[in-house]
């Protein structure tokens, strides 16, 4: 009996110690019962979520938060909670998570990420501003270079040629950075019906033009489905993958463009029999300016931003990029779309 009491005392002491730590934790912590009512909250929750303890014991948290961003998020019960406005002060940004808790309840965790969010904004603005400021001078320089005729100064012809190539490269980098900045700021893209048969044909023609007969290019349009989304952005993403396949596949290789149904939706895939990518690089390929080989990327006219653009466009279409590759054998880049983005193909859209 005394054994039992001693164990009970130990458990209670542990419980009090844990609660004391939770009470002082820097992140907001709210324990909700199965009906979404507040069972307990810590000091950070009082401060960040404007609750008061113990006065708010038993209140319906979603109802209390009302139309605030966090209230919507809580009622939805899931989804992205990376950057939500704190109730009563939109300048305070919260990262929130809901975890299942005992007896059908939940624990709401909220962390103040205002500083990270501000730094992210400064970084985004800086890149967008620098790119924007560089655009006009580069256009002027490029324009004058185009006006100069190498035949007037034959001795400078090779220099002039190189200057044109480099100024075009800079222009492409600036355009790609501006495209990325725009995509980063976008919350939602237009949802237009995109006729895939026409788009795939255009992509194949682009591949043929870029390859100039150096590769065998095939198109497998088997899905009988169209996409809902932004036509220009999806074209840009799909065409980036095709252009990479051509640029990283030696003469004589094969390139396949595929559009097919999958269990949960459909996928657009580009296969090549090119150089391939060693496994250790795969997870970093969509980072800005990440290249497996800088010289190969530059020589083939790359900016190092293509896959980053692809990733952003796909994420705005609730889609994912999957990369499989084997050095020396080739690569497959697959864009996986959910059923919510798909429609049966109609002749009118194509
Ligand atoms: P880049 O403009 O350098 O091609 P990307 O962002 O499009 O930039 O691609 C990043 C890097 O991924 C490339 O530099 C290249 O090393 C690698 N890569 C992309 N596509 C392929 C491919 N189909 N085959 C082999 N390597 C590829």
mmCIF file of C-alpha atoms and ligand atoms in Angstrom:
data_model
loop_
_atom_site.group_PDB
_atom_site.id
_atom_site.type_symbol
_atom_site.label_atom_id
_atom_site.label_comp_id
_atom_site.label_asym_id
_atom_site.label_seq_id
_atom_site.Cartn_x
_atom_site.Cartn_y
_atom_site.Cartn_z
ATOM 1 C CA UNK A 1 0.000 0.000 0.000
ATOM 2 C CA UNK A 2 2.779 2.410 0.927
ATOM 3 C CA UNK A 3 4.539 1.326 -2.272
ATOM 4 C CA UNK A 4 1.499 2.333 -4.227
ATOM 5 C CA UNK A 5 1.319 5.724 -2.458
ATOM 6 C CA UNK A 6 5.000 6.398 -3.052
ATOM 7 C CA UNK A 7 4.568 5.663 -6.779
ATOM 8 C CA UNK A 8 1.543 7.946 -6.906
ATOM 9 C CA UNK A 9 3.523 10.726 -5.208
ATOM 10 C CA UNK A 10 6.347 10.269 -7.752
ATOM 11 C CA UNK A 11 3.957 10.396 -10.711
ATOM 12 C CA UNK A 12 2.267 13.528 -9.341
ATOM 13 C CA UNK A 13 5.633 15.197 -8.712
ATOM 14 C CA UNK A 14 6.709 14.374 -12.291
ATOM 15 C CA UNK A 15 3.434 15.748 -13.625
ATOM 16 C CA UNK A 16 3.878 18.997 -11.659
ATOM 17 C CA UNK A 17 7.476 19.326 -12.900
ATOM 18 C CA UNK A 18 6.396 18.795 -16.535
ATOM 19 C CA UNK A 19 3.568 21.302 -16.160
ATOM 20 C CA UNK A 20 5.974 23.844 -14.659
ATOM 21 C CA UNK A 21 8.284 23.464 -17.684
ATOM 22 C CA UNK A 22 5.339 23.729 -20.105
ATOM 23 C CA UNK A 23 4.056 26.801 -18.230
ATOM 24 C CA UNK A 24 7.374 28.607 -18.762
ATOM 25 C CA UNK A 25 8.052 27.352 -22.325
ATOM 26 C CA UNK A 26 8.777 30.211 -24.778
ATOM 27 C CA UNK A 27 6.249 28.791 -27.286
ATOM 28 C CA UNK A 28 2.504 29.075 -26.807
ATOM 29 C CA UNK A 29 0.927 25.802 -25.720
ATOM 30 C CA UNK A 30 -2.845 25.273 -25.463
ATOM 31 C CA UNK A 31 -4.421 21.950 -24.490
ATOM 32 C CA UNK A 32 -7.827 21.535 -26.149
ATOM 33 C CA UNK A 33 -10.428 18.881 -25.326
ATOM 34 C CA UNK A 34 -12.259 16.826 -27.974
ATOM 35 C CA UNK A 35 -14.685 19.765 -28.514
ATOM 36 C CA UNK A 36 -11.950 22.344 -29.055
ATOM 37 C CA UNK A 37 -12.368 23.870 -25.579
ATOM 38 C CA UNK A 38 -9.362 25.171 -23.653
ATOM 39 C CA UNK A 39 -8.312 22.800 -20.869
ATOM 40 C CA UNK A 40 -5.041 24.512 -20.059
ATOM 41 C CA UNK A 41 -2.664 27.105 -21.553
ATOM 42 C CA UNK A 42 0.734 28.506 -20.648
ATOM 43 C CA UNK A 43 1.980 32.093 -20.178
ATOM 44 C CA UNK A 44 3.249 32.386 -23.777
ATOM 45 C CA UNK A 45 -0.237 31.454 -25.048
ATOM 46 C CA UNK A 46 -1.733 34.255 -22.924
ATOM 47 C CA UNK A 47 0.721 36.685 -24.470
ATOM 48 C CA UNK A 48 0.732 35.482 -28.111
ATOM 49 C CA UNK A 49 -2.899 34.382 -28.465
ATOM 50 C CA UNK A 50 -4.443 36.955 -26.113
ATOM 51 C CA UNK A 51 -5.844 34.335 -23.726
ATOM 52 C CA UNK A 52 -6.050 34.729 -19.996
ATOM 53 C CA UNK A 53 -5.562 31.932 -17.536
ATOM 54 C CA UNK A 54 -7.539 30.657 -15.641
ATOM 55 C CA UNK A 55 -10.380 32.947 -16.814
ATOM 56 C CA UNK A 56 -10.467 31.330 -20.269
ATOM 57 C CA UNK A 57 -10.648 27.742 -19.065
ATOM 58 C CA UNK A 58 -13.431 25.983 -21.034
ATOM 59 C CA UNK A 59 -13.848 28.551 -23.846
ATOM 60 C CA UNK A 60 -14.171 27.394 -27.475
ATOM 61 C CA UNK A 61 -10.824 28.551 -28.904
ATOM 62 C CA UNK A 62 -11.868 28.694 -32.598
ATOM 63 C CA UNK A 63 -14.949 30.766 -31.656
ATOM 64 C CA UNK A 64 -12.810 33.114 -29.531
ATOM 65 C CA UNK A 65 -10.342 33.645 -32.411
ATOM 66 C CA UNK A 66 -13.314 34.435 -34.681
ATOM 67 C CA UNK A 67 -12.488 35.672 -38.185
ATOM 68 C CA UNK A 68 -8.753 36.057 -37.398
ATOM 69 C CA UNK A 69 -6.396 34.154 -39.714
ATOM 70 C CA UNK A 70 -5.584 31.747 -36.900
ATOM 71 C CA UNK A 71 -9.300 31.100 -36.287
ATOM 72 C CA UNK A 72 -9.763 30.042 -39.945
ATOM 73 C CA UNK A 73 -6.716 27.814 -39.728
ATOM 74 C CA UNK A 74 -7.950 26.150 -36.550
ATOM 75 C CA UNK A 75 -11.413 25.522 -37.971
ATOM 76 C CA UNK A 76 -9.856 23.956 -41.097
ATOM 77 C CA UNK A 77 -7.944 21.720 -38.664
ATOM 78 C CA UNK A 78 -4.895 21.192 -40.859
ATOM 79 C CA UNK A 79 -2.805 22.739 -43.647
ATOM 80 C CA UNK A 80 0.046 25.219 -43.792
ATOM 81 C CA UNK A 81 0.530 27.097 -40.547
ATOM 82 C CA UNK A 82 3.965 28.541 -41.260
ATOM 83 C CA UNK A 83 3.264 32.247 -41.240
ATOM 84 C CA UNK A 84 -0.027 33.313 -39.671
ATOM 85 C CA UNK A 85 -0.897 36.660 -38.087
ATOM 86 C CA UNK A 86 -1.158 36.631 -34.277
ATOM 87 C CA UNK A 87 -4.640 37.635 -33.040
ATOM 88 C CA UNK A 88 -4.765 41.376 -32.502
ATOM 89 C CA UNK A 89 -1.329 42.108 -33.998
ATOM 90 C CA UNK A 90 -0.672 41.159 -37.631
ATOM 91 C CA UNK A 91 2.986 42.230 -37.261
ATOM 92 C CA UNK A 92 3.561 39.219 -35.016
ATOM 93 C CA UNK A 93 3.878 36.128 -37.205
ATOM 94 C CA UNK A 94 3.199 32.661 -35.851
ATOM 95 C CA UNK A 95 4.171 29.172 -36.875
ATOM 96 C CA UNK A 96 1.451 26.876 -35.588
ATOM 97 C CA UNK A 97 1.050 23.120 -35.226
ATOM 98 C CA UNK A 98 -1.809 20.955 -33.971
ATOM 99 C CA UNK A 99 -0.878 17.663 -32.311
ATOM 100 C CA UNK A 100 -3.271 14.910 -31.244
ATOM 101 C CA UNK A 101 -3.599 14.592 -27.462
ATOM 102 C CA UNK A 102 -5.286 12.259 -24.986
ATOM 103 C CA UNK A 103 -8.992 11.366 -25.312
ATOM 104 C CA UNK A 104 -9.513 12.939 -28.744
ATOM 105 C CA UNK A 105 -8.107 16.285 -27.637
ATOM 106 C CA UNK A 106 -5.396 18.326 -29.308
ATOM 107 C CA UNK A 107 -2.434 20.486 -28.346
ATOM 108 C CA UNK A 108 -1.948 23.742 -30.212
ATOM 109 C CA UNK A 109 1.659 24.911 -30.404
ATOM 110 C CA UNK A 110 2.456 28.423 -31.659
ATOM 111 C CA UNK A 111 5.935 29.890 -32.091
ATOM 112 C CA UNK A 112 6.728 33.556 -32.690
ATOM 113 C CA UNK A 113 8.601 33.608 -36.037
ATOM 114 C CA UNK A 114 8.298 37.379 -36.653
ATOM 115 C CA UNK A 115 12.060 37.852 -36.857
ATOM 116 C CA UNK A 116 12.586 35.047 -39.389
ATOM 117 C CA UNK A 117 9.593 36.253 -41.355
ATOM 118 C CA UNK A 118 10.970 39.833 -41.457
ATOM 119 C CA UNK A 119 14.404 38.600 -42.566
ATOM 120 C CA UNK A 120 12.771 36.499 -45.300
ATOM 121 C CA UNK A 121 10.882 39.575 -46.483
ATOM 122 C CA UNK A 122 14.102 41.650 -46.513
ATOM 123 C CA UNK A 123 15.812 38.921 -48.559
ATOM 124 C CA UNK A 124 12.912 38.715 -51.022
ATOM 125 C CA UNK A 125 12.734 42.510 -51.419
ATOM 126 C CA UNK A 126 16.501 42.775 -51.842
ATOM 127 C CA UNK A 127 16.649 40.181 -54.632
ATOM 128 C CA UNK A 128 13.607 41.681 -56.366
ATOM 129 C CA UNK A 129 14.996 45.245 -56.121
ATOM 130 C CA UNK A 130 18.513 44.363 -57.296
ATOM 131 C CA UNK A 131 17.128 42.415 -60.244
ATOM 132 C CA UNK A 132 14.774 45.230 -61.132
ATOM 133 C CA UNK A 133 17.535 47.876 -60.917
ATOM 134 C CA UNK A 134 19.846 45.801 -63.129
ATOM 135 C CA UNK A 135 17.257 45.225 -65.822
ATOM 136 C CA UNK A 136 17.325 48.662 -67.490
ATOM 137 C CA UNK A 137 21.128 49.198 -67.657
ATOM 138 C CA UNK A 138 21.537 45.675 -69.008
ATOM 139 C CA UNK A 139 18.922 46.275 -71.684
ATOM 140 C CA UNK A 140 20.747 49.465 -72.736
ATOM 141 C CA UNK A 141 24.159 47.755 -72.886
ATOM 142 C CA UNK A 142 22.713 44.806 -74.761
ATOM 143 C CA UNK A 143 20.968 47.140 -77.210
ATOM 144 C CA UNK A 144 24.205 49.011 -78.032
ATOM 145 C CA UNK A 145 26.128 45.750 -78.403
ATOM 146 C CA UNK A 146 23.551 44.576 -80.919
ATOM 147 C CA UNK A 147 24.027 47.827 -82.882
ATOM 148 C CA UNK A 148 27.800 47.383 -83.202
ATOM 149 C CA UNK A 149 28.704 45.561 -86.390
ATOM 150 C CA UNK A 150 31.733 43.241 -85.979
ATOM 151 C CA UNK A 151 32.572 43.801 -89.643
ATOM 152 C CA UNK A 152 33.356 47.476 -88.892
ATOM 153 C CA UNK A 153 36.083 46.460 -86.436
ATOM 154 C CA UNK A 154 37.192 42.936 -87.456
ATOM 155 C CA UNK A 155 39.982 42.921 -84.856
ATOM 156 C CA UNK A 156 37.359 43.202 -82.082
ATOM 157 C CA UNK A 157 34.918 40.712 -83.604
ATOM 158 C CA UNK A 158 35.694 37.838 -81.140
ATOM 159 C CA UNK A 159 35.537 40.225 -78.152
ATOM 160 C CA UNK A 160 32.247 41.649 -79.354
ATOM 161 C CA UNK A 161 30.827 38.151 -79.806
ATOM 162 C CA UNK A 162 31.787 37.189 -76.256
ATOM 163 C CA UNK A 163 30.346 40.439 -74.842
ATOM 164 C CA UNK A 164 27.028 39.721 -76.562
ATOM 165 C CA UNK A 165 26.906 36.190 -75.171
ATOM 166 C CA UNK A 166 27.699 37.395 -71.633
ATOM 167 C CA UNK A 167 25.247 40.287 -71.700
ATOM 168 C CA UNK A 168 22.524 37.898 -72.906
ATOM 169 C CA UNK A 169 23.447 35.546 -70.035
ATOM 170 C CA UNK A 170 23.135 38.370 -67.500
ATOM 171 C CA UNK A 171 19.781 39.365 -68.950
ATOM 172 C CA UNK A 172 18.559 35.779 -68.627
ATOM 173 C CA UNK A 173 19.719 35.592 -64.983
ATOM 174 C CA UNK A 174 17.897 38.847 -64.171
ATOM 175 C CA UNK A 175 14.714 37.663 -65.921
ATOM 176 C CA UNK A 176 14.833 34.332 -64.040
ATOM 177 C CA UNK A 177 15.395 36.101 -60.687
ATOM 178 C CA UNK A 178 12.438 38.399 -61.371
ATOM 179 C CA UNK A 179 10.297 35.387 -62.288
ATOM 180 C CA UNK A 180 11.284 33.706 -59.009
ATOM 181 C CA UNK A 181 10.524 36.852 -56.989
ATOM 182 C CA UNK A 182 7.090 37.061 -58.542
ATOM 183 C CA UNK A 183 6.385 33.379 -57.857
ATOM 184 C CA UNK A 184 7.532 33.752 -54.236
ATOM 185 C CA UNK A 185 5.099 36.605 -53.664
ATOM 186 C CA UNK A 186 2.213 34.827 -55.359
ATOM 187 C CA UNK A 187 -0.240 33.077 -53.039
ATOM 188 C CA UNK A 188 -2.436 31.706 -55.819
ATOM 189 C CA UNK A 189 -2.061 31.543 -59.582
ATOM 190 C CA UNK A 190 -4.878 31.784 -62.138
ATOM 191 C CA UNK A 191 -6.817 28.566 -62.658
ATOM 192 C CA UNK A 192 -7.342 28.265 -66.388
ATOM 193 C CA UNK A 193 -8.185 25.136 -68.340
ATOM 194 C CA UNK A 194 -4.966 24.157 -70.123
ATOM 195 C CA UNK A 195 -5.298 21.907 -73.155
ATOM 196 C CA UNK A 196 -2.450 19.442 -72.638
ATOM 197 C CA UNK A 197 -2.399 18.041 -76.187
ATOM 198 C CA UNK A 198 -1.517 21.463 -77.607
ATOM 199 C CA UNK A 199 0.939 22.266 -74.808
ATOM 200 C CA UNK A 200 2.749 18.925 -75.198
ATOM 201 C CA UNK A 201 3.035 19.444 -78.944
ATOM 202 C CA UNK A 202 4.564 22.907 -78.326
ATOM 203 C CA UNK A 203 7.042 21.401 -75.845
ATOM 204 C CA UNK A 204 8.049 18.753 -78.347
ATOM 205 C CA UNK A 205 8.586 21.411 -81.039
ATOM 206 C CA UNK A 206 10.722 23.428 -78.605
ATOM 207 C CA UNK A 207 12.797 20.335 -77.823
ATOM 208 C CA UNK A 208 13.320 19.657 -81.552
ATOM 209 C CA UNK A 209 14.378 23.274 -82.129
ATOM 210 C CA UNK A 210 16.847 23.183 -79.237
ATOM 211 C CA UNK A 211 18.246 19.777 -80.133
ATOM 212 C CA UNK A 212 18.681 20.578 -83.842
ATOM 213 C CA UNK A 213 18.474 16.914 -84.740
ATOM 214 C CA UNK A 214 21.088 15.789 -82.198
ATOM 215 C CA UNK A 215 18.630 13.675 -80.155
ATOM 216 C CA UNK A 216 15.747 11.278 -80.716
ATOM 217 C CA UNK A 217 12.720 12.978 -79.172
ATOM 218 C CA UNK A 218 9.459 11.147 -78.486
ATOM 219 C CA UNK A 219 6.127 12.302 -77.092
ATOM 220 C CA UNK A 220 3.786 9.954 -75.172
ATOM 221 C CA UNK A 221 0.498 11.748 -74.585
ATOM 222 C CA UNK A 222 -1.572 8.989 -72.930
ATOM 223 C CA UNK A 223 -3.492 10.652 -70.084
ATOM 224 C CA UNK A 224 -6.476 12.118 -71.905
ATOM 225 C CA UNK A 225 -6.489 14.773 -69.181
ATOM 226 C CA UNK A 226 -6.073 18.544 -69.071
ATOM 227 C CA UNK A 227 -4.685 20.714 -66.297
ATOM 228 C CA UNK A 228 -6.147 23.574 -64.282
ATOM 229 C CA UNK A 229 -3.609 26.309 -63.603
ATOM 230 C CA UNK A 230 -1.504 29.118 -64.976
ATOM 231 C CA UNK A 231 -0.707 28.391 -68.658
ATOM 232 C CA UNK A 232 2.410 30.599 -68.821
ATOM 233 C CA UNK A 233 3.924 29.343 -65.576
ATOM 234 C CA UNK A 234 3.268 25.661 -66.290
ATOM 235 C CA UNK A 235 4.636 26.078 -69.804
ATOM 236 C CA UNK A 236 7.758 27.683 -68.356
ATOM 237 C CA UNK A 237 8.225 24.856 -65.805
ATOM 238 C CA UNK A 238 7.616 22.022 -68.299
ATOM 239 C CA UNK A 239 9.828 23.676 -70.896
ATOM 240 C CA UNK A 240 12.655 24.085 -68.341
ATOM 241 C CA UNK A 241 12.688 20.311 -67.837
ATOM 242 C CA UNK A 242 12.714 19.684 -71.582
ATOM 243 C CA UNK A 243 15.511 22.198 -72.114
ATOM 244 C CA UNK A 244 17.590 20.593 -69.313
ATOM 245 C CA UNK A 245 17.118 17.149 -70.863
ATOM 246 C CA UNK A 246 18.407 18.444 -74.214
ATOM 247 C CA UNK A 247 21.294 20.387 -72.647
ATOM 248 C CA UNK A 248 22.499 17.563 -70.395
ATOM 249 C CA UNK A 249 22.217 14.737 -72.936
ATOM 250 C CA UNK A 250 25.070 14.185 -75.400
ATOM 251 C CA UNK A 251 24.420 13.917 -79.128
ATOM 252 C CA UNK A 252 22.762 10.636 -80.087
ATOM 253 C CA UNK A 253 20.787 10.356 -76.818
ATOM 254 C CA UNK A 254 17.037 9.932 -76.433
ATOM 255 C CA UNK A 255 14.538 12.236 -74.744
ATOM 256 C CA UNK A 256 10.969 11.310 -73.824
ATOM 257 C CA UNK A 257 8.104 13.618 -72.895
ATOM 258 C CA UNK A 258 5.308 11.762 -71.049
ATOM 259 C CA UNK A 259 1.829 12.724 -69.825
ATOM 260 C CA UNK A 260 0.057 9.830 -68.106
ATOM 261 C CA UNK A 261 -2.481 8.908 -65.443
ATOM 262 C CA UNK A 262 -1.371 7.674 -62.016
ATOM 263 C CA UNK A 263 -3.268 6.147 -59.100
ATOM 264 C CA UNK A 264 -3.968 9.522 -57.462
ATOM 265 C CA UNK A 265 -3.866 11.879 -60.466
ATOM 266 C CA UNK A 266 -1.477 12.371 -63.373
ATOM 267 C CA UNK A 267 2.184 13.029 -64.031
ATOM 268 C CA UNK A 268 4.247 14.927 -66.554
ATOM 269 C CA UNK A 269 7.678 13.337 -66.919
ATOM 270 C CA UNK A 270 10.762 14.092 -68.981
ATOM 271 C CA UNK A 271 13.246 11.255 -69.402
ATOM 272 C CA UNK A 272 16.715 11.449 -70.911
ATOM 273 C CA UNK A 273 19.670 9.172 -71.518
ATOM 274 C CA UNK A 274 22.140 11.922 -70.588
ATOM 275 C CA UNK A 275 24.966 12.482 -68.112
ATOM 276 C CA UNK A 276 22.786 11.716 -65.073
ATOM 277 C CA UNK A 277 23.266 13.143 -61.583
ATOM 278 C CA UNK A 278 25.129 11.533 -58.645
ATOM 279 C CA UNK A 279 22.749 10.744 -55.756
ATOM 280 C CA UNK A 280 24.361 13.188 -53.277
ATOM 281 C CA UNK A 281 23.271 16.167 -55.424
ATOM 282 C CA UNK A 282 19.626 15.202 -55.941
ATOM 283 C CA UNK A 283 18.155 16.802 -52.817
ATOM 284 C CA UNK A 284 19.838 20.159 -53.532
ATOM 285 C CA UNK A 285 19.075 20.561 -57.252
ATOM 286 C CA UNK A 286 16.115 22.913 -56.736
ATOM 287 C CA UNK A 287 18.189 25.413 -54.685
ATOM 288 C CA UNK A 288 18.989 28.652 -56.471
ATOM 289 C CA UNK A 289 22.263 28.503 -58.410
ATOM 290 C CA UNK A 290 22.959 24.923 -57.327
ATOM 291 C CA UNK A 291 24.714 23.091 -60.149
ATOM 292 C CA UNK A 292 26.370 19.689 -60.369
ATOM 293 C CA UNK A 293 28.943 21.134 -62.738
ATOM 294 C CA UNK A 294 29.159 24.918 -63.144
ATOM 295 C CA UNK A 295 31.173 24.708 -66.358
ATOM 296 C CA UNK A 296 28.713 22.319 -68.009
ATOM 297 C CA UNK A 297 25.755 24.468 -66.939
ATOM 298 C CA UNK A 298 27.352 27.694 -68.216
ATOM 299 C CA UNK A 299 28.571 26.136 -71.458
ATOM 300 C CA UNK A 300 25.030 25.037 -72.232
ATOM 301 C CA UNK A 301 23.542 28.463 -71.424
ATOM 302 C CA UNK A 302 22.104 27.648 -67.974
ATOM 303 C CA UNK A 303 21.417 30.194 -65.232
ATOM 304 C CA UNK A 304 21.206 27.696 -62.352
ATOM 305 C CA UNK A 305 17.674 28.930 -61.588
ATOM 306 C CA UNK A 306 15.558 26.681 -63.814
ATOM 307 C CA UNK A 307 14.715 23.926 -61.311
ATOM 308 C CA UNK A 308 14.067 26.491 -58.594
ATOM 309 C CA UNK A 309 11.427 28.044 -60.857
ATOM 310 C CA UNK A 310 9.999 24.573 -61.588
ATOM 311 C CA UNK A 311 9.676 23.844 -57.853
ATOM 312 C CA UNK A 312 7.881 27.134 -57.128
ATOM 313 C CA UNK A 313 5.475 26.767 -60.050
ATOM 314 C CA UNK A 314 4.624 23.203 -59.009
ATOM 315 C CA UNK A 315 4.074 24.115 -55.383
ATOM 316 C CA UNK A 316 1.623 26.840 -56.476
ATOM 317 C CA UNK A 317 -0.232 24.060 -58.333
ATOM 318 C CA UNK A 318 -0.238 21.690 -55.316
ATOM 319 C CA UNK A 319 2.136 19.462 -57.273
ATOM 320 C CA UNK A 320 5.510 17.859 -56.424
ATOM 321 C CA UNK A 321 8.731 17.358 -58.335
ATOM 322 C CA UNK A 322 10.358 13.928 -58.188
ATOM 323 C CA UNK A 323 13.872 13.380 -59.540
ATOM 324 C CA UNK A 324 15.423 10.001 -60.309
ATOM 325 C CA UNK A 325 18.825 9.727 -61.926
ATOM 326 C CA UNK A 326 21.748 7.417 -62.529
ATOM 327 C CA UNK A 327 25.126 8.830 -63.515
ATOM 328 C CA UNK A 328 26.047 7.808 -67.033
ATOM 329 C CA UNK A 329 22.562 6.422 -67.775
ATOM 330 C CA UNK A 330 20.182 9.373 -67.573
ATOM 331 C CA UNK A 331 17.525 11.134 -65.527
ATOM 332 C CA UNK A 332 13.773 11.350 -65.082
ATOM 333 C CA UNK A 333 12.123 14.513 -63.784
ATOM 334 C CA UNK A 334 8.479 13.921 -62.835
ATOM 335 C CA UNK A 335 5.808 16.491 -61.919
ATOM 336 C CA UNK A 336 3.020 14.791 -59.936
ATOM 337 C CA UNK A 337 -0.435 16.438 -59.964
ATOM 338 C CA UNK A 338 -3.396 15.667 -57.688
ATOM 339 C CA UNK A 339 -6.821 14.885 -59.117
ATOM 340 C CA UNK A 340 -8.057 18.329 -57.957
ATOM 341 C CA UNK A 341 -5.932 19.933 -60.708
ATOM 342 C CA UNK A 342 -7.125 17.647 -63.503
ATOM 343 C CA UNK A 343 -10.040 17.665 -65.922
ATOM 344 C CA UNK A 344 -11.009 15.212 -68.637
ATOM 345 C CA UNK A 345 -9.522 16.503 -71.898
ATOM 346 C CA UNK A 346 -11.909 18.430 -74.088
ATOM 347 C CA UNK A 347 -11.328 18.938 -77.799
ATOM 348 C CA UNK A 348 -12.195 22.639 -77.377
ATOM 349 C CA UNK A 349 -9.297 23.284 -74.990
ATOM 350 C CA UNK A 350 -6.760 21.683 -77.340
HETATM 351 P P1 LIG B 1 20.900 25.165 -65.073
HETATM 352 O O1 LIG B 1 20.506 26.465 -65.652
HETATM 353 O O2 LIG B 1 22.305 25.145 -64.529
HETATM 354 O O3 LIG B 1 20.580 24.008 -65.960
HETATM 355 P P2 LIG B 1 18.795 24.170 -63.340
HETATM 356 O O4 LIG B 1 18.248 24.749 -62.084
HETATM 357 O O5 LIG B 1 17.858 23.956 -64.470
HETATM 358 O O6 LIG B 1 20.014 25.082 -63.749
HETATM 359 O O7 LIG B 1 19.460 22.772 -62.977
HETATM 360 C C1 LIG B 1 20.354 22.700 -61.878
HETATM 361 C C2 LIG B 1 21.411 21.655 -62.125
HETATM 362 O O8 LIG B 1 20.819 20.349 -62.162
HETATM 363 C C3 LIG B 1 22.113 21.792 -63.465
HETATM 364 O O9 LIG B 1 23.186 22.705 -63.391
HETATM 365 C C4 LIG B 1 22.589 20.383 -63.720
HETATM 366 O O10 LIG B 1 23.803 20.151 -63.023
HETATM 367 C C5 LIG B 1 21.525 19.522 -63.059
HETATM 368 N N1 LIG B 1 20.530 19.007 -64.055
HETATM 369 C C6 LIG B 1 19.298 19.512 -64.317
HETATM 370 N N2 LIG B 1 18.660 18.776 -65.233
HETATM 371 C C7 LIG B 1 19.494 17.764 -65.558
HETATM 372 C C8 LIG B 1 19.402 16.631 -66.457
HETATM 373 N N3 LIG B 1 18.300 16.411 -67.205
HETATM 374 N N4 LIG B 1 20.462 15.803 -66.527
HETATM 375 C C9 LIG B 1 21.575 16.021 -65.764
HETATM 376 N N5 LIG B 1 21.721 17.050 -64.904
HETATM 377 C C10 LIG B 1 20.694 17.917 -64.800
#
